[in-house]
Coordinates of C-alpha atoms in Angstrom, one line a residue:
X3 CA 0.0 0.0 0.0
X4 CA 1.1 3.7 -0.8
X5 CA 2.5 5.5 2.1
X6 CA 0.5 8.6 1.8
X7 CA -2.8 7.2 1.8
X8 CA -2.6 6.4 5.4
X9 CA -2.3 9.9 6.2
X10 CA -5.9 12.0 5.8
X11 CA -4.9 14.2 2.9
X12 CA -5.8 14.2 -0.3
X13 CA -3.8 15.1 -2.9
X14 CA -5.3 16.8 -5.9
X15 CA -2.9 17.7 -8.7
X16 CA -4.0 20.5 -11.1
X17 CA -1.8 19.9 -14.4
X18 CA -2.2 22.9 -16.2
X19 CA 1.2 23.3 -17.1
X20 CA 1.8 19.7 -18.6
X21 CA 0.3 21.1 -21.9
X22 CA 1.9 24.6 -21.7
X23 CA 5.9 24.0 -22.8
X24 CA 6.8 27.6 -21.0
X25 CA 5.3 26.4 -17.7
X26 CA 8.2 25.3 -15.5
X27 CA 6.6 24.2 -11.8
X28 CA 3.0 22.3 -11.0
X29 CA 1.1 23.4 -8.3
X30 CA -0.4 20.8 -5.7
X31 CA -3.0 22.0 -3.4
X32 CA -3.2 20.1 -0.6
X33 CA -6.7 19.9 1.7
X34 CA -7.2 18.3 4.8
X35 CA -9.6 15.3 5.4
X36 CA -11.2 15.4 8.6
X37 CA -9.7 12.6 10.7
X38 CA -11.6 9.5 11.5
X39 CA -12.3 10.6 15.0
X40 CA -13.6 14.4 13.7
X41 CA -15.8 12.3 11.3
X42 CA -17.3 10.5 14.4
X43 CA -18.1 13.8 16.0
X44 CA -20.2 15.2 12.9
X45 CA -22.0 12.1 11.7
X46 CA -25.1 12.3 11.0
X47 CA -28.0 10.3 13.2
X48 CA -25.4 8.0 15.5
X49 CA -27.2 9.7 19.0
X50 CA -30.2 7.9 17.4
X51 CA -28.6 4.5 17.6
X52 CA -27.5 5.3 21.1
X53 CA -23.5 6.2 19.4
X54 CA -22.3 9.1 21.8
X55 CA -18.6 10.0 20.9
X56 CA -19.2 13.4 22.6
X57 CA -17.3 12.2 25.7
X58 CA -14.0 12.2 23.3
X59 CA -13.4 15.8 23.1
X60 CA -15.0 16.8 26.0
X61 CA -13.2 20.4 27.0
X62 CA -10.5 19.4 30.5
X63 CA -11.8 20.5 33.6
X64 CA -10.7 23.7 34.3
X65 CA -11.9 25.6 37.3
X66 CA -10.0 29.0 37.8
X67 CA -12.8 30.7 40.4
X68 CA -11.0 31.0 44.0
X69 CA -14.5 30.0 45.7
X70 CA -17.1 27.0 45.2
X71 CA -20.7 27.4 46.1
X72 CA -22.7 23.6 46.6
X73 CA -25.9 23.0 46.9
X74 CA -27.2 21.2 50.0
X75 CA -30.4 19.2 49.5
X76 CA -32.7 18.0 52.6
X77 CA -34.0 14.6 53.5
X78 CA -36.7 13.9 56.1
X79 CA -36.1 17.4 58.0
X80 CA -32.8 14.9 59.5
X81 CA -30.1 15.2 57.1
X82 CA -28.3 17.8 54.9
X83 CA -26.3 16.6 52.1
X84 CA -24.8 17.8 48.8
X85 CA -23.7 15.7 45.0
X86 CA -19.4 14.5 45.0
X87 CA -18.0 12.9 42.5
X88 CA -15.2 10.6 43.2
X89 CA -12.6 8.8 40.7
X90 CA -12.1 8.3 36.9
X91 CA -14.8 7.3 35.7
X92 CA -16.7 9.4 38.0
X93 CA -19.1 7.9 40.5
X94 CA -21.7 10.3 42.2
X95 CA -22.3 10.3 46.1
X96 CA -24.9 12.2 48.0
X97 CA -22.2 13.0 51.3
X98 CA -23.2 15.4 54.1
X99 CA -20.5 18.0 54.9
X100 CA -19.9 17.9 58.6
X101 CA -18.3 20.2 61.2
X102 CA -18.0 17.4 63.5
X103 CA -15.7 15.6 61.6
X104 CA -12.4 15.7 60.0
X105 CA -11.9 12.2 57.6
X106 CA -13.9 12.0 54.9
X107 CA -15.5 8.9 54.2
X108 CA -17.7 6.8 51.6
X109 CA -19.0 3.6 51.9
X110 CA -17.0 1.3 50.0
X111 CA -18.2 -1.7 47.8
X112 CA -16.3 -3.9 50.0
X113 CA -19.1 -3.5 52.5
X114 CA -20.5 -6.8 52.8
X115 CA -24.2 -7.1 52.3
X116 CA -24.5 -9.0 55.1
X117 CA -24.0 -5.3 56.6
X118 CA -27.3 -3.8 56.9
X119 CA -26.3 -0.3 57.5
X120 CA -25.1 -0.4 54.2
X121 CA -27.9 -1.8 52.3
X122 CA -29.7 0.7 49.9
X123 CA -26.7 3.1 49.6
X124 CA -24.4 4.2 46.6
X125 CA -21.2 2.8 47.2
X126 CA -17.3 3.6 46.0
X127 CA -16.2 1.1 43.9
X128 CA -12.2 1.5 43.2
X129 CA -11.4 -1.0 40.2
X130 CA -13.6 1.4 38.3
X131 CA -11.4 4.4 38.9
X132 CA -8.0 4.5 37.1
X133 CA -7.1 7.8 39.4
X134 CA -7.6 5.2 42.0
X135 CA -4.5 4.7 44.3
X136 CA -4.3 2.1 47.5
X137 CA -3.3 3.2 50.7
X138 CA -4.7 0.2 52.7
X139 CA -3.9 1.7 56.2
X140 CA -7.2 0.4 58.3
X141 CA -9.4 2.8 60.3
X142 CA -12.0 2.7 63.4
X143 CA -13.6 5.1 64.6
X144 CA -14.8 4.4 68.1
X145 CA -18.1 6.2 68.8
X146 CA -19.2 4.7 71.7
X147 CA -22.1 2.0 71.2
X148 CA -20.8 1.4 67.6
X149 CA -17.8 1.5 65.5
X150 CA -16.9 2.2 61.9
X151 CA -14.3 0.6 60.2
X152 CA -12.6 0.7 57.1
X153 CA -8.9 1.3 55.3
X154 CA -7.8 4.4 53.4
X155 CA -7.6 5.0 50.1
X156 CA -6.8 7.5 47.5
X157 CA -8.8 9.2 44.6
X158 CA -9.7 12.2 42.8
X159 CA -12.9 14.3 44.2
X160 CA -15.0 16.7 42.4
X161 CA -17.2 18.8 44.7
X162 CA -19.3 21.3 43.2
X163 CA -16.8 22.8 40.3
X164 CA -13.6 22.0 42.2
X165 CA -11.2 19.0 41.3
X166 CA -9.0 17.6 44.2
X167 CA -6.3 14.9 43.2
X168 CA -5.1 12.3 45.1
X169 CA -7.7 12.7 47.9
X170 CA -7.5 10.4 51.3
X171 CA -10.5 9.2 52.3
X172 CA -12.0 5.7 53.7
X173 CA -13.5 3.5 52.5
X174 CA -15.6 2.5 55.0
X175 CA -16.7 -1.3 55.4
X176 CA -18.9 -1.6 58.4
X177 CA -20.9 0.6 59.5
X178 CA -23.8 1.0 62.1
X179 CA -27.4 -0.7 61.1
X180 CA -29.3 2.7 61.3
X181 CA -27.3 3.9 58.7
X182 CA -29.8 2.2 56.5
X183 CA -32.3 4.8 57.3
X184 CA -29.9 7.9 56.3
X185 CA -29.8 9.3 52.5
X186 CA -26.6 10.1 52.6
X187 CA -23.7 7.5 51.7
X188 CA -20.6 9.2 53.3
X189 CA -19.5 12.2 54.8
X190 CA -17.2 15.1 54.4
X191 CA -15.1 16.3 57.3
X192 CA -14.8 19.3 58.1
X193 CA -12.8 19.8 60.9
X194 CA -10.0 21.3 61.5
X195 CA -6.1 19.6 60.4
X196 CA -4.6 18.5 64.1
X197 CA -2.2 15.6 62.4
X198 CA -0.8 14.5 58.9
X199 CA -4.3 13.9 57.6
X200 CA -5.5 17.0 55.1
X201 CA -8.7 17.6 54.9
X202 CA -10.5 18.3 52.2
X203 CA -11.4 22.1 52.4
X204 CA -7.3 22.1 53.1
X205 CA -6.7 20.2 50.2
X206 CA -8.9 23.1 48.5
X207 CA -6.3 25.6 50.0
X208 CA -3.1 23.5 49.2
X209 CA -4.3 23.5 45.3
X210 CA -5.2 27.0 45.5
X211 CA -8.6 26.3 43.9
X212 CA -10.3 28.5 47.5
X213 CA -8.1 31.6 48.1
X214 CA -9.8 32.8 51.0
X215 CA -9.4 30.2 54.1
X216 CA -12.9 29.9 55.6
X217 CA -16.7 28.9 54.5
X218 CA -19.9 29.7 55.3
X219 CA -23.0 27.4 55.9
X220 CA -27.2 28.5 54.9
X221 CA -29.6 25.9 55.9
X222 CA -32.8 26.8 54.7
X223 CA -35.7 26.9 57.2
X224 CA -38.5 26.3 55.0
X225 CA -39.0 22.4 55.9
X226 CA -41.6 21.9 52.9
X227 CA -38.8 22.5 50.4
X228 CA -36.0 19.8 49.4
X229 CA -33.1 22.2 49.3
X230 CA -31.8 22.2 52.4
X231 CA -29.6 25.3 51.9
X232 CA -26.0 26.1 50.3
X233 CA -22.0 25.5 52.0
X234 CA -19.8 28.4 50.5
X235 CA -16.5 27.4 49.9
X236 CA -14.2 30.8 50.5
X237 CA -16.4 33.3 51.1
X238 CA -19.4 35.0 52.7
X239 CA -22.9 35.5 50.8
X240 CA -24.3 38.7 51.9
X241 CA -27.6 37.8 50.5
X242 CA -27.8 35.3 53.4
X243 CA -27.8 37.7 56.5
X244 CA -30.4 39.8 57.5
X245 CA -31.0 43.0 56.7
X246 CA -32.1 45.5 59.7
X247 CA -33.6 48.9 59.1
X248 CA -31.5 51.9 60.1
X249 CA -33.5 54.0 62.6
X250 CA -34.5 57.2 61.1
X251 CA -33.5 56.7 57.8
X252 CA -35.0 54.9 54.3
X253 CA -32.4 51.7 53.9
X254 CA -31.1 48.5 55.5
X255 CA -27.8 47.7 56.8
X256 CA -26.6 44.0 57.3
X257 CA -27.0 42.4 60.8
X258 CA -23.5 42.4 62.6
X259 CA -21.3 38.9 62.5
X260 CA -20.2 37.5 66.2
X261 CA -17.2 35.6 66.3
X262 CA -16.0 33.3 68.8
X263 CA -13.0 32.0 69.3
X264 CA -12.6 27.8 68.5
X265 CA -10.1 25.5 70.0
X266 CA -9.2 23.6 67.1
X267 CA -6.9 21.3 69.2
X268 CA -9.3 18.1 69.1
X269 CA -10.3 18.8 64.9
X270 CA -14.4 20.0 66.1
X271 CA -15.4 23.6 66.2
X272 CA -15.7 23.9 69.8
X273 CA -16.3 27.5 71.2
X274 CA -17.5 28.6 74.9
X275 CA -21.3 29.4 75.3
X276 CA -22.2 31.5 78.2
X277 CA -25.6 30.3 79.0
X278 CA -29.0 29.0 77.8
X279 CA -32.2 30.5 79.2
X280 CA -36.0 29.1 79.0
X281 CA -38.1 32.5 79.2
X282 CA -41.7 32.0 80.5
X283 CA -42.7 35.2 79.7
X284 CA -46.2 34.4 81.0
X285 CA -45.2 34.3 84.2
X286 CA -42.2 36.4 84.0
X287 CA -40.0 34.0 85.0
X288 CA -36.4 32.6 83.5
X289 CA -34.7 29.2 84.0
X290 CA -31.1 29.1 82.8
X291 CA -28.9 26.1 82.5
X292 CA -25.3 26.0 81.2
X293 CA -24.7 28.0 84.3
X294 CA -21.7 29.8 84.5
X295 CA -20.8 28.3 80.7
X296 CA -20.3 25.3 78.7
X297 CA -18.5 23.8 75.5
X298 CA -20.4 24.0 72.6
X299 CA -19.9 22.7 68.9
X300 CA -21.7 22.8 65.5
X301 CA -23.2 20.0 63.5
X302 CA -24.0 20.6 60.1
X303 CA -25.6 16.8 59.2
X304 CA -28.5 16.7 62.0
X305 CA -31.5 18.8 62.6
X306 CA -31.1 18.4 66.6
X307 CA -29.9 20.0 69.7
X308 CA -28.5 17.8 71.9
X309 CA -27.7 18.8 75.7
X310 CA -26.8 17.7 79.4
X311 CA -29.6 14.6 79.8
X312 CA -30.8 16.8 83.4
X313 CA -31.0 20.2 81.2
X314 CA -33.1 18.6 78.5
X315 CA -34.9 16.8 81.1
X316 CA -35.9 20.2 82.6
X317 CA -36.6 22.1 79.7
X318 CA -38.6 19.5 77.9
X319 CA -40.6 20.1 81.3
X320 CA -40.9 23.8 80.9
X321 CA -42.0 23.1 77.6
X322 CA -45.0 20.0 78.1
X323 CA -42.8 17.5 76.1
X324 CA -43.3 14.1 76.9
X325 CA -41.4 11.0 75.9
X326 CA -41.6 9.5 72.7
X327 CA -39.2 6.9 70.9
X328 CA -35.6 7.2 69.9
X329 CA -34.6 9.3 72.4
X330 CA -37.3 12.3 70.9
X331 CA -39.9 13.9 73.2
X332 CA -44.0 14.8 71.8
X333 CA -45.1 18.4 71.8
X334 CA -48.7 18.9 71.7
X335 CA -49.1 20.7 67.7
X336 CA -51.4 23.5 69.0
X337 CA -49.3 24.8 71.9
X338 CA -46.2 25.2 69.8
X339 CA -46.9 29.2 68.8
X340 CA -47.2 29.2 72.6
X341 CA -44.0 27.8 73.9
X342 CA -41.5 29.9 75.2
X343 CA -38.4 31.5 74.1
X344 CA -35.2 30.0 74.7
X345 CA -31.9 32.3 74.5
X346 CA -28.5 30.9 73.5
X347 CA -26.1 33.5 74.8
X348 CA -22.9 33.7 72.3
X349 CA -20.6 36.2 73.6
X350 CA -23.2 38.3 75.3
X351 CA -25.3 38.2 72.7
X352 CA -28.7 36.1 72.6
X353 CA -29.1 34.1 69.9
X354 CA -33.1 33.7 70.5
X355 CA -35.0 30.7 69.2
X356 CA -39.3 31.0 69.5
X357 CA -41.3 27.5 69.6
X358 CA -41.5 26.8 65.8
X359 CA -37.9 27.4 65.3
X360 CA -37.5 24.0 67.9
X361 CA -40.3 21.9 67.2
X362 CA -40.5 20.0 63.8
X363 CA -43.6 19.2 62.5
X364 CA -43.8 15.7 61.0
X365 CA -46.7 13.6 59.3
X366 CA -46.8 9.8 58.9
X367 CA -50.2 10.0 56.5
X368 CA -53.0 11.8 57.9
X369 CA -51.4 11.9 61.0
X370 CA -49.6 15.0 62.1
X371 CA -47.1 15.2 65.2
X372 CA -44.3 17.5 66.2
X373 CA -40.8 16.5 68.2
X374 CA -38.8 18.9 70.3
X375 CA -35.2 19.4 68.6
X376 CA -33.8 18.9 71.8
X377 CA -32.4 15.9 72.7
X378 CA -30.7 14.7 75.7
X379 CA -27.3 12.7 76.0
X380 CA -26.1 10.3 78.3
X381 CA -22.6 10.0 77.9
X382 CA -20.7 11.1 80.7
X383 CA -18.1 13.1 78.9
X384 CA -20.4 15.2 77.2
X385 CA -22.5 16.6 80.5
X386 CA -21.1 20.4 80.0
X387 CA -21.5 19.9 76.4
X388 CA -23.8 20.8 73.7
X389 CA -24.6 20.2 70.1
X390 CA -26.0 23.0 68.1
X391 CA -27.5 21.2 64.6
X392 CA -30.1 22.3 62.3
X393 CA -32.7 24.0 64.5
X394 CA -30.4 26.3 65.6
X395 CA -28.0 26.2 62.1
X396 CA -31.1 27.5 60.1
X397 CA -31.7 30.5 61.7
X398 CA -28.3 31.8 62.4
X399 CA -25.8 31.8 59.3
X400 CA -22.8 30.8 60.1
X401 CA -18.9 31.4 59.0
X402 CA -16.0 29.2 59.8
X403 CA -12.7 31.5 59.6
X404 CA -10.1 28.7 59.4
X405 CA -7.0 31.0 59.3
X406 CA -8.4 32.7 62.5
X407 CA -10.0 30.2 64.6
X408 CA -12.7 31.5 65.2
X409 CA -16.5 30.8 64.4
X410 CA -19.4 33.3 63.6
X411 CA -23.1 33.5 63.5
X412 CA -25.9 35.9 62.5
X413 CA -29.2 35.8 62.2
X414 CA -30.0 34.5 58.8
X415 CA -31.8 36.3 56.0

C-alpha cells in the first residue's frame, strides 16, 4: 500500500502546465480530510442508535474561580447533604459536609451485604477508577455504642466545580445498622487539620482552587422545600444575612457577624457558650442552664440540639414535652406558637429561638405530630457539652474562619 494514503490528505494535482511547454513548476493544493475521529463527532444520526462520541473531546476540567458554592439538598427534615464525584470514571455520592468531623469517608463496595447499615446506599467502587491509588492503612472510629471501620484509600474528588487529586479518604466497610435509614452514603469532614491527615477544604487551600481560608453554611428553614440550603467554599454571601432597618433613615444595613474564638486542638469547632435561658414570659420568670458556661460545637448533618440529659430533662418540662421513641420527646401541635423563648447566649449576645424554630412538625399520612429538637445525652463526657444542629443552624448563618480560629453567626436572612 502507498504510504500517503494512510495519512488524511488528499492530494489533488492540477496539471495545467503539462500542456503549456513555458510552464516550468506544478502546483499541488493540498486539503485536509477530517480525521476519522472528527468524522465520528459530525456524523449524522449516530445519538439515534445510542452512538455518543461526545465524551472524546469533551473540553478538560478547568476551574479557575477562588470560591465554590454547593448545593445542599434536605431529607426527612434529618439530614443535609450535597452531590461529590469521586474517581475516573466518575461515581456520584450524596455525602453530608460535617463540622463534626475531620476524615472523609464513603461507603465502600467492600461492604458486605451482610452489613445492613449499608444496604440501599451508593457505594465507591475502586477498580472502576484509574485515578484510584491504594493506601490500605485500616481505620476505626470508636463512637461509643458502635464503631466504623474501614482502610484508606486515595482518589480524585469533584465537589461542586472544584477537582482535588489524590484525595484520602476511607472506604468504610462496616458501618452502624441505622445507617440504612440515612440518604446520605458518606460524609465530608470538616474539621479542623490536628495531624498529617488534610482535609479536604485544606486540600482546597493547598491547590489553590479556595483563596480565601474559611466557608460559610445556609440551611434553609423552610422544611416543605427539598433544598436544604448552600456550603460556600471561600467566602461570605451577603444575600444570606439579615438586613435590619436603620432607625431614622430609608435603607437597610446588614446584621453584625459575632465571632468566637474555637479551640481547634481536638479537629471540632468547639467555642465557649455563656448560657442558655427558657423565658416563660407568661409568668415572668427565667430558668437558665449552662450556668456559669459550657463547651459547645456545631453539626451541620442533623436537625437536633442535643444537651446535658438533666438540662433537656428540665426544659422539655418547661416546655409540656413528653417522651416518645428514639430518644425524641412529643409536643402537643397547637401549643407550639405558645411555647417559650429560649436564649443561646454567644458572647453576650442572645441568639433567641421561639417554639416553631425547635419543634419540627412531622406527618406519617394523615397523621400530624411535632418533636422537640432537643435531645438529651447520656454520655458522661459530654455533661457540659452541647450540640447546636439544624434547628439552631437554620436560623443563624454561620462562618468558619479557618486561618483565625474562630467561628461566627448571624441571624440568617
Amino acid at each position: 500500500m502507498w504510504t500517503f494514503l494512510i495519512f488524511p490528505l488528499y492530494l489533488i494535482i492540477n496539471i495545467h502546465g503539462l500542456e503549456d511547454a513555458e510552464s516550468n513548476h506544478i502546483t499541488i493544493p493540498i486539503m485536509r480530510k477530517k480525521t476519522p475521529r472528527e468524522q465520528l463527532f459530525i456524523a449524522p444520526n449516530l445519538k439515534l442508535y445510542g452512538i455518543d462520541f461526545g465524551w472524546l473531546h469533551k473540553p478538560p476540567h478547568n476551574h479557575t474561580s477562588t470560591n465554590d458554592s454547593i448545593a445542599l439538598f434536605r431529607y426527612l427534615d434529618s439530614e443535609f447533604y450535597g452531590k461529590v464525584q469521586i474517581g475516573q470514571k466518575a461515581q456520584t455520592f450524596n455525602m453530608v459536609f460535617d463540622t463534626a468531623w475531620r476524615t472523609s469517608w464513603v461507603i465502600s463496595n467492600d461492604c458486605p451485604f451482610t452489613t445492613v447499615g449499608c444496604l440501599g446506599h451508593n457505594k465507591y467502587d475502586h477498580t472502576t477508577s484509574f485515578t484510584y491509588r491504594p493506601n490500605g492503612t485500616n481505620f476505626l472510629a470508636n463512637e461509643g455504642p458502635y464503631n466504623l471501620t474501614g482502610y484508606y484509600s486515595n482518589d480524585t474528588f469533584l465537589i461542586g466545580h472544584t477537582r482535588i487529586n489524590g484525595q484520602l479518604f476511607v472506604e468504610m466497610t462496616s458501618v452502624p445498622a441505622d445507617y440504612a435509614l440515612y440518604k446520605s452514603d458518606g460524609v465530608m469532614g470538616l474539621g479542623f487539620k490536628v495531624d498529617s491527615y488534610d482535609p479536604f477544604f485544606y486540600s482546597m487551600l493547598k491547590n489553590k482552587s479556595i483563596e480565601k481560608p474559611l466557608f460559610s453554611v445556609y440551611l434553609n428553614r423552610d422544611r416543605q422545600s427539598n433544598r436544604g440550603g448552600n456550603l460556600m467554599l471561600g467566602f461570605i454571601d451577603k444575600k444570606h444575612i439579615h438586613q435590619k432597618q436603620v432607625p431614622g433613615q430609608n435603607h437597610s444595613i446588614p446584621e453584625q457577624i459575632t465571632y468566637l474564638p474555637v479551640d481547634p486542638s481536638n479537629g471540632y469547632w468547639q467555642f465557649k457558650m455563656d448560657r442558655i435561658v427558657v423565658n416563660k414570659t407568661n409568668k415572668n420568670e427565667t430558668y437558665p442552664y449552662c450556668v456559669g458556661g459550657c463547651d459547645a460545637i456545631v453539626d451541620t448533618t442533623t436537625s437536633i440540639i442535643i444537651g446535658p440529659m438533666n438540662d433537656i430533662r428540665a426544659i422539655h418540662k418547661l416546655i409540656g414535652a413528653t417522651s416518645a421513641i428514639l430518644g425524641r420527646s412529643r409536643v402537643k401541635c397547637d401549643t407550639v406558637n405558645k411555647l417559650p423563648p429560649i436564649d443561646f447566649m454567644l458572647a453576650g449576645k442572645n441568639f433567641t429561638l421561639k417554639g416553631p424554630q425547635y419543634v419540627q412538625k412531622m406527618s406519617m399520612g394523615p397523621i400530624q405530630f411535632c418533636v422537640s429538637a432537643f435531645m438529651g445525652s447520656a454520655d458522661p463526657n459530654e455533661q457540659k457539652m452541647w450540640v447546636l444542629g439544624a434547628s439552631f443552624l437554620s436560623h443563624f448563618y454561620s462562618i468558619y474562619d479557618v486561618a483565625n480560629k474562630r467561628i461566627g453567626f448571624v441571624l440568617a436572612a
